[in-house]
Amino acid sequence: MKIYAFISSLFLTLMFVIVCLGLQAQEANIVQYSISQGLPQSQVNKIFFDSRGMLWSATSGGGISSFDGLNFTTFNESNGLAGNIVLDIEEDNDGRIICVSSWGGISFIENNNVVKIIKFTDDFNLVNAIEKDAYGRIWVVGNKVGYLENDELKFIDTDLTLPFVNKPNIRTFSDEIYVTTNNKLIIIDAISLVEKRVKTYPYNLNLAINFNDKLYLGTEKNGVIIDDNGTTNQCILPKSKVKSEIDVTDFLVENSSKLWITTKSGVYNIDNDIVNYYSEDKGIAEYELTSACFDAQGNVWFGSSGEGLISIVNTPFSFYSKTYGLNKSDNYGILEDEKGRIWVANNEEGIFVKDNNVTHHLTTKNGLASNSVRILKSDNNGNVWAGTKEGLSVISEDFKIRNIDSFSGVSIKSILINDEEVYVGTQSKGIWLVSQNNSVRLFSTKIKNAYSLALDPNHNIVIGTNNGCFIKSNGEYSLRTEAIKNTFISNITFDRNGNLWVGTDRSISRWDGDHFVNYDISDGLTSDLVYILFSDHEGFLWVGTNKGLDRVSIDANSEISKIKHYGYEEGFKGVEVNSKGYYLKDNGEIFFSTVQGLHKYNPIYDYNYSYNTPVYISDIKLFLEPVDELKLTGEIRNWFGIPSSLILETNENHLTFDFFAVDYLNPNGVTYTYFLEGFDKQWSPPTSSRYAVYSNLPPGSYKFNVKQYGNDFSQVASLNFRIKKPPPPFYRTFWFLLICLILFIVVVYYFTEYRTAKLKSQQAFLEAKIEERTQLIKESEMEKTVLLQEVHHRVKNNLQIIISLFRLQTHFTDNEEAIDLFKNSQNRIRSMSKIHEKLYETKDLSKVEIKTYVEELVSDLVTSYDINNSVSIKSNIQNCFINLTELTPLALIINEMITNSLKYGLKEIENPEIFISLKQSVVGDTVLIVSDNGKGFDESIWNNHHTMGVELIKTLTEQLDGTIELTQDSGHPVYTLKFKATL
């Protein structure tokens, strides 16, 4: 029993200290391509990335192929290659791919076609390697060393020996060419093109490079030898499990401190003198690797002997699928302590702590409250707080465990540590503030279940419950659920703007101070089932679901502006995350717990939106058939022979554009957007299709553009083309229109001449008629004028007879009143008689010139009454005309006014004066003003119409449709008559 107890105790101790020796770090994301993916042959001798971003593979029997991340294009003897066993590849300064076959010669590939071959000769019947130097010169090495000049081979004399134990190889560095063969290194001056020196080593050499001013020699069996200015040392590389010898096949320099080494037993890298061996345990099998290179996205590629192509893809995620404890599917809480140890909480097996190559396993046997652990948090003292299904445990740096008694048997659902304050959320027992001495329950019984905790910007605690979110607002805590899709709050976080977000199994929701605003799959999320929600140092919101990760970008108003998804294709192999299974490091790296074990996100390798993706238009089809080369114009052509422009006939209006983007991070996930200028109004929606079809395009000029969707740095491939307008019908040709114009001008000219002559004839006839009619009218007018003048003359004479009768009558009466009455009547009749006299004297019988008439009328009246000729007349009369209808009442009004002044107003007045003024505007407004310097007028007589004269003046004023006014402001009467004359 004692032995058994000792063995059990020893076993538990070993399980605690180290469960698994030789545990590995995070694994790289390995992708392999072989015959099943389209590679023509699985034995790859050399790989090479060209200036267009495409990967070329030289195979032993399958020819040479190019790879764009999704498809392989193969060149072999059937389409013109010199030979199917291709040993090496290079690209010249013109962008041509040059490859050497073990027999047959050197092939040149341009515009996706084999365009030239240099045949081997009897004295140069073998080429093993090809290399471009710093000056763009292409070097070849086989049984001779030479270079290409104007596509012809030139040879130099070297100490190359036959027969070969090791096939010769060639590398360039600055102004030197390194040629290795058997145990010799031949150094050639790239400027003088002569051999500089030969160095011999006690090893068979495969190749040599210069790295950090040291010669690194790859040997046949002894790994890497370093020649530091003549001092030779062996670089210690770990031995393979199955091979004791290290056969070096290629060197690849990543930067000034990192060197990759491919061998026939796997791959190594030397980083700052630290050697890493990428064996099978680290994710890449012990393949026989032949060569290595980098693509533009930083991925490293290897060619292998029998396994095709292998790539270590720099996705932002690495994983721990082979690391004990970290590879569990039911891990939840994660943290990394100050010593760099990774802690994971397992739902059934306690806690695993990875410390370099050792993993510690903590369970109830070590004192843990329960083996079902979901929550891990660290405090400022280096302790780790573990929330279990049966209580709360505190673990020190040396793994000593203390359980807090007040939580015995209680399921811990959340922990929040703020400086020295520790908040613990439980199921059914509410939320607690824990200190070293005691635990205090907060909010009494208001909260029973606290599933998530956070601090707002004011350091107030926010609690997620199964009934909503407990928030402090206006100094008081309250449970808020307004508009939320689900009241079970599993996650809480605050964004960079200080706004609260919560996660449920139906959405993520933002609290706007009044209600929750919900976002789900309709807004771009991959799934509504949210397991993780937090904000990182860059201000992104991370949403972990059952379908992967969504990185959410928000604007200044906390509205979602962009969502980027990470799933299996993006390197997130676990896809489904576990609840609250994340840990955000200070450097921006993030650990995630998934159903496939622990994953780590490194933002440095998140290239999706910063890689300058090459995009190519690879083919153009017209009505689904290749376009005739005669229609291709423009000098600029891409690798696929696509020109810069294209000219098509009118009915050639159904075009298909094939395109692709070179992407090795996520080739299956590339989406495109395209835009046809001159036809489309905006860029197309994202599509994974690698072609675009346009039919029934009208004639016009167009420009087709395509780019990778969602990548602001993507290149844009473009093609200009024009569809000719149809030839116009004959009636719209220039000559037809010109002839029609000439005929039109001639017709118009002769028609105009004809019409002019006819109009002149008609004009002459009409003028004669008008002259005849005019003469008749003039004669008639003359007759009418004479007749009217005669009438006016007779009327005037008759009125004069009446005046004479009144004058005779006065001689037969002594009654002064009757005499005065007769005299007034004579003057009134004389006023009318004078009108007819003026009409008789003028040619215009419709109106009388008023100035002469009034002056003569006033003069006659003064003569009639002023026998002493003592009254002075001052007049200001405008030379205007008044028609006969208005002149008679006006004359009688003037007669009454002047008569009144002469008879009554000016008696006994020294220097008597009468003033008369008459003005007329252009629109006929006429103003008559009559005044004298007499003693004034009795206004009672004027206002009450007591005299015939006053009555006559006012009656005549009404006939004129005018107004008359008497004013005596200065003691003298002033009569003002206003009326509108008919012009």
XYZ file of C-alpha atoms in Angstrom, residues 11 41 94 348 494 609 742:
7
model
C 2.197 10.500 -10.480
C 3.661 16.983 -61.425
C 11.461 42.408 -70.174
C -14.395 19.563 -17.338
C -17.836 49.763 -24.027
C -7.210 45.445 -46.498
C -27.416 72.931 -102.993
